Amino acid sequence: MYDPTVARLTYRALLGRRRAAILFVLPALLVVIAVAVRMFAGADDQVASDVLGGFAIATMVPLIGVIAGTGAIGPEIDDGSIVYLLAKPVKRPTIIFTKLIVAIAVTMVFSALPTLIAGLILNGNGQQIAVAYTVAALVASIAYSSLFLLLGTVSRHAVVFGLVYALVWEALFGTLVPGARTLSIQQWSLAVAEKVGGSGAITSDVGLPVATVLLAAVTVVATWYAGQKLRTLKLAGEE
């Protein structure tokens, strides 16, 4: 289910283009914010939770997920170079699974690691806040990568749709409309963080059992459907 050649090409596509600059900018910005907040506000658990929840989980992780998830396959479909990959004796579900693994790995490295560093800077992991938000970033990376990889497979406007989901649905409607929070990867990941963090340090509008099921369902269904959609892409010689 994992092809090293496909993985190498995908890593090169994600980390060798201009989009890689954004991958570095967002984590660097989080660390800078953490340093500035620590200097002016000192070590405060609530402030640390607000910064990590408000910027890292609500903004940085989904944006990196959009970049990595859609960038793992979208550009190849847009410019037609995907046909060279599809012409190889590699099963199409294997292509999707390999690209998903790469997208997840990139998203985790550029989101979870900076979240941990920022958390340690903010309050030294008081009430397990740094670790809790890091775990949230890890599980969110998996779901976001799966969802945005699917969007990159089915639409040429995957980045736009991904930004709409991340910034409009989760950030706007998720804040204003209570019911929308139930369908939010952000809230599902916070449910996991709530379990890891100290009592009352982190809250989520979704219970942990429901969040776990929904995270797994989105990952599995999105990956499966992306594989099915890739099967429908026909090469010129197959028509």
Tab-separated table of C-alpha atoms in Angstrom:
chain	number	residue	atom	x	y	z
A	1	MET	CA	0.000	0.000	0.000
A	2	TYR	CA	3.036	2.303	0.209
A	3	ASP	CA	5.222	3.118	-2.768
A	4	PRO	CA	8.610	4.755	-2.037
A	5	THR	CA	8.887	6.289	-5.500
A	6	VAL	CA	5.486	7.965	-5.246
A	7	ALA	CA	6.395	9.155	-1.754
A	8	ARG	CA	9.676	10.667	-2.942
A	9	LEU	CA	7.974	12.522	-5.794
A	10	THR	CA	5.276	13.812	-3.447
A	11	TYR	CA	7.791	15.051	-0.874
A	12	ARG	CA	9.669	16.824	-3.653
A	13	ALA	CA	6.464	18.460	-4.875
A	14	LEU	CA	5.474	19.666	-1.399
A	15	LEU	CA	8.855	20.810	-0.140
A	16	GLY	CA	10.508	21.943	-3.345
A	17	ARG	CA	8.050	24.605	-4.465
A	18	ARG	CA	6.986	28.037	-3.285
A	19	ARG	CA	4.268	26.488	-1.124
A	20	ALA	CA	7.053	25.263	1.153
A	21	ALA	CA	7.683	28.871	2.211
A	22	ILE	CA	4.206	29.044	3.738
A	23	LEU	CA	4.858	25.780	5.552
A	24	PHE	CA	7.792	27.426	7.304
A	25	VAL	CA	6.195	30.849	7.829
A	26	LEU	CA	3.205	29.737	9.895
A	27	PRO	CA	5.158	27.682	12.472
A	28	ALA	CA	7.769	30.439	12.752
A	29	LEU	CA	4.999	32.970	13.366
A	30	LEU	CA	3.537	30.800	16.133
A	31	VAL	CA	6.900	30.564	17.888
A	32	VAL	CA	7.445	34.333	17.571
A	33	ILE	CA	3.982	34.964	19.042
A	34	ALA	CA	4.722	32.549	21.893
A	35	VAL	CA	8.003	34.277	22.718
A	36	ALA	CA	6.362	37.719	22.642
A	37	VAL	CA	3.448	36.620	24.829
A	38	ARG	CA	5.766	34.970	27.351
A	39	MET	CA	7.877	38.121	27.550
A	40	PHE	CA	4.923	40.432	28.152
A	41	ALA	CA	2.446	38.196	30.005
A	42	GLY	CA	4.686	35.674	31.721
A	43	ALA	CA	3.806	32.020	32.218
A	44	ASP	CA	0.020	31.816	32.329
A	45	ASP	CA	-1.940	28.624	31.674
A	46	GLN	CA	-5.033	30.375	30.332
A	47	VAL	CA	-3.022	32.594	28.008
A	48	ALA	CA	-1.088	29.567	26.756
A	49	SER	CA	-4.348	27.733	26.058
A	50	ASP	CA	-5.792	30.757	24.269
A	51	VAL	CA	-2.749	31.149	22.008
A	52	LEU	CA	-2.436	27.458	21.153
A	53	GLY	CA	-6.160	26.982	20.695
A	54	GLY	CA	-6.779	30.256	18.890
A	55	PHE	CA	-3.822	30.238	16.509
A	56	ALA	CA	-2.167	26.820	16.402
A	57	ILE	CA	-5.246	24.587	16.302
A	58	ALA	CA	-7.782	26.990	14.806
A	59	THR	CA	-5.570	28.537	12.108
A	60	MET	CA	-2.131	27.024	11.602
A	61	VAL	CA	-2.994	23.313	11.549
A	62	PRO	CA	-5.897	23.553	9.052
A	63	LEU	CA	-3.955	25.899	6.756
A	64	ILE	CA	-0.960	23.577	6.698
A	65	GLY	CA	-3.374	20.712	6.126
A	66	VAL	CA	-4.796	22.535	3.109
A	67	ILE	CA	-1.325	23.138	1.687
A	68	ALA	CA	-0.088	19.594	2.248
A	69	GLY	CA	-3.311	17.733	1.486
A	70	THR	CA	-4.232	19.502	-1.742
A	71	GLY	CA	-0.601	19.952	-2.786
A	72	ALA	CA	0.072	16.223	-2.575
A	73	ILE	CA	-2.000	15.535	-5.680
A	74	GLY	CA	-3.862	18.630	-6.909
A	75	PRO	CA	-1.039	20.218	-8.957
A	76	GLU	CA	-0.343	16.908	-10.724
A	77	ILE	CA	-3.980	16.633	-11.777
A	78	ASP	CA	-4.144	20.281	-12.823
A	79	ASP	CA	-1.067	20.178	-15.076
A	80	GLY	CA	-1.770	16.682	-16.389
A	81	SER	CA	1.459	15.160	-15.092
A	82	ILE	CA	-0.591	12.653	-13.093
A	83	VAL	CA	-0.966	10.594	-16.279
A	84	TYR	CA	2.703	9.607	-16.120
A	85	LEU	CA	2.217	8.301	-12.602
A	86	LEU	CA	-1.000	6.507	-13.481
A	87	ALA	CA	0.758	4.827	-16.409
A	88	LYS	CA	3.106	3.071	-13.983
A	89	PRO	CA	2.235	-0.408	-12.635
A	90	VAL	CA	1.106	1.012	-9.307
A	91	LYS	CA	-2.414	0.524	-8.004
A	92	ARG	CA	-4.329	3.759	-7.726
A	93	PRO	CA	-5.403	3.191	-4.099
A	94	THR	CA	-1.689	2.713	-3.366
A	95	ILE	CA	-0.977	6.111	-4.942
A	96	ILE	CA	-3.628	7.747	-2.757
A	97	PHE	CA	-2.483	5.997	0.414
A	98	THR	CA	1.152	6.902	-0.203
A	99	LYS	CA	0.326	10.531	-0.884
A	100	LEU	CA	-1.829	10.599	2.245
A	101	ILE	CA	1.041	9.305	4.375
A	102	VAL	CA	3.297	12.030	2.967
A	103	ALA	CA	0.665	14.735	3.520
A	104	ILE	CA	0.099	13.571	7.098
A	105	ALA	CA	3.827	13.488	7.814
A	106	VAL	CA	4.372	16.996	6.426
A	107	THR	CA	1.357	18.382	8.286
A	108	MET	CA	2.450	16.798	11.559
A	109	VAL	CA	6.025	18.064	11.319
A	110	PHE	CA	5.016	21.615	10.461
A	111	SER	CA	2.139	21.827	12.947
A	112	ALA	CA	2.573	19.477	15.911
A	113	LEU	CA	6.256	20.166	16.533
A	114	PRO	CA	5.874	23.980	16.509
A	115	THR	CA	2.821	23.623	18.747
A	116	LEU	CA	4.864	21.701	21.301
A	117	ILE	CA	7.701	24.228	21.164
A	118	ALA	CA	5.298	27.160	21.496
A	119	GLY	CA	3.525	25.485	24.407
A	120	LEU	CA	6.768	24.889	26.264
A	121	ILE	CA	7.726	28.523	25.716
A	122	LEU	CA	4.354	29.822	26.897
A	123	ASN	CA	4.010	27.980	30.193
A	124	GLY	CA	6.487	25.115	30.333
A	125	ASN	CA	3.747	22.526	29.768
A	126	GLY	CA	1.818	23.529	32.885
A	127	GLN	CA	-1.357	21.401	33.209
A	128	GLN	CA	-0.055	19.382	30.241
A	129	ILE	CA	-1.287	22.146	27.933
A	130	ALA	CA	1.647	21.937	25.513
A	131	VAL	CA	1.387	18.145	25.219
A	132	ALA	CA	-2.417	18.230	24.970
A	133	TYR	CA	-2.436	20.693	22.082
A	134	THR	CA	0.377	18.777	20.412
A	135	VAL	CA	-1.720	15.618	20.515
A	136	ALA	CA	-4.649	17.620	19.127
A	137	ALA	CA	-2.444	18.840	16.283
A	138	LEU	CA	-1.352	15.275	15.536
A	139	VAL	CA	-4.851	13.813	15.309
A	140	ALA	CA	-6.159	16.857	13.416
A	141	SER	CA	-3.300	16.475	10.915
A	142	ILE	CA	-4.560	13.028	9.967
A	143	ALA	CA	-8.165	14.108	9.425
A	144	TYR	CA	-7.310	17.360	7.650
A	145	SER	CA	-4.835	15.637	5.322
A	146	SER	CA	-7.407	12.996	4.389
A	147	LEU	CA	-10.155	15.527	3.743
A	148	PHE	CA	-8.010	17.941	1.748
A	149	LEU	CA	-6.368	15.157	-0.257
A	150	LEU	CA	-9.870	14.099	-1.262
A	151	LEU	CA	-10.663	17.675	-2.297
A	152	GLY	CA	-7.464	17.772	-4.332
A	153	THR	CA	-8.574	14.601	-6.108
A	154	VAL	CA	-12.118	15.658	-6.964
A	155	SER	CA	-11.809	19.393	-7.639
A	156	ARG	CA	-9.519	21.827	-9.426
A	157	HIS	CA	-10.535	24.409	-6.816
A	158	ALA	CA	-9.487	22.290	-3.846
A	159	VAL	CA	-7.468	25.051	-2.186
A	160	VAL	CA	-10.440	27.423	-2.301
A	161	PHE	CA	-12.810	24.820	-0.872
A	162	GLY	CA	-10.247	23.887	1.756
A	163	LEU	CA	-9.856	27.504	2.841
A	164	VAL	CA	-13.629	27.924	2.947
A	165	TYR	CA	-13.937	24.929	5.255
A	166	ALA	CA	-10.996	25.892	7.461
A	167	LEU	CA	-11.559	29.640	7.708
A	168	VAL	CA	-15.285	30.071	7.104
A	169	TRP	CA	-16.946	26.910	8.398
A	170	GLU	CA	-14.670	26.138	11.356
A	171	ALA	CA	-13.433	29.605	12.298
A	172	LEU	CA	-16.594	31.628	11.565
A	173	PHE	CA	-19.629	29.343	11.724
A	174	GLY	CA	-17.935	27.165	14.335
A	175	THR	CA	-17.725	30.225	16.556
A	176	LEU	CA	-21.165	31.688	15.894
A	177	VAL	CA	-23.321	28.585	15.359
A	178	PRO	CA	-23.136	25.987	18.174
A	179	GLY	CA	-24.464	23.162	15.990
A	180	ALA	CA	-21.702	23.677	13.425
A	181	ARG	CA	-19.077	22.819	16.010
A	182	THR	CA	-20.180	19.198	15.961
A	183	LEU	CA	-19.001	18.946	12.341
A	184	SER	CA	-15.611	20.488	13.047
A	185	ILE	CA	-12.295	18.661	12.941
A	186	GLN	CA	-11.000	21.383	15.218
A	187	GLN	CA	-13.532	20.500	17.922
A	188	TRP	CA	-12.901	16.777	17.498
A	189	SER	CA	-9.188	17.280	18.053
A	190	LEU	CA	-9.880	19.520	21.057
A	191	ALA	CA	-11.904	16.692	22.583
A	192	VAL	CA	-8.752	14.581	22.526
A	193	ALA	CA	-6.722	17.480	23.957
A	194	GLU	CA	-9.297	17.925	26.729
A	195	LYS	CA	-8.683	14.343	27.831
A	196	VAL	CA	-4.904	14.831	27.885
A	197	GLY	CA	-4.769	18.283	29.488
A	198	GLY	CA	-5.355	19.217	33.087
A	199	SER	CA	-8.879	19.491	34.462
A	200	GLY	CA	-10.664	22.491	32.938
A	201	ALA	CA	-7.605	23.635	30.966
A	202	ILE	CA	-9.128	22.773	27.559
A	203	THR	CA	-12.757	22.371	26.555
A	204	SER	CA	-14.536	20.970	23.521
A	205	ASP	CA	-18.168	20.976	22.393
A	206	VAL	CA	-17.883	17.329	21.308
A	207	GLY	CA	-17.505	14.318	23.598
A	208	LEU	CA	-14.403	12.160	23.242
A	209	PRO	CA	-16.191	8.963	22.061
A	210	VAL	CA	-18.066	10.853	19.330
A	211	ALA	CA	-14.941	12.794	18.361
A	212	THR	CA	-12.894	9.607	18.053
A	213	VAL	CA	-15.483	7.939	15.838
A	214	LEU	CA	-15.835	11.010	13.620
A	215	LEU	CA	-12.067	11.470	13.240
A	216	ALA	CA	-11.691	7.836	12.203
A	217	ALA	CA	-14.717	7.971	9.892
A	218	VAL	CA	-13.549	11.087	8.044
A	219	THR	CA	-10.069	9.648	7.583
A	220	VAL	CA	-11.236	6.264	6.313
A	221	VAL	CA	-14.096	7.484	4.115
A	222	ALA	CA	-12.124	10.353	2.575
A	223	THR	CA	-9.164	8.084	1.791
A	224	TRP	CA	-11.373	5.376	0.320
A	225	TYR	CA	-13.379	7.804	-1.808
A	226	ALA	CA	-10.238	9.539	-3.064
A	227	GLY	CA	-8.972	6.161	-4.225
A	228	GLN	CA	-12.254	5.483	-5.995
A	229	LYS	CA	-12.205	8.885	-7.721
A	230	LEU	CA	-8.639	8.354	-8.893
A	231	ARG	CA	-9.795	5.126	-10.521
A	232	THR	CA	-12.116	7.153	-12.759
A	233	LEU	CA	-9.252	9.195	-14.210
A	234	LYS	CA	-8.716	7.651	-17.614
A	235	LEU	CA	-5.485	7.748	-19.561
A	236	ALA	CA	-5.663	8.515	-23.269
A	237	GLY	CA	-4.665	4.938	-24.057
A	238	GLU	CA	-7.437	3.543	-21.854
A	239	GLU	CA	-10.282	5.360	-23.591
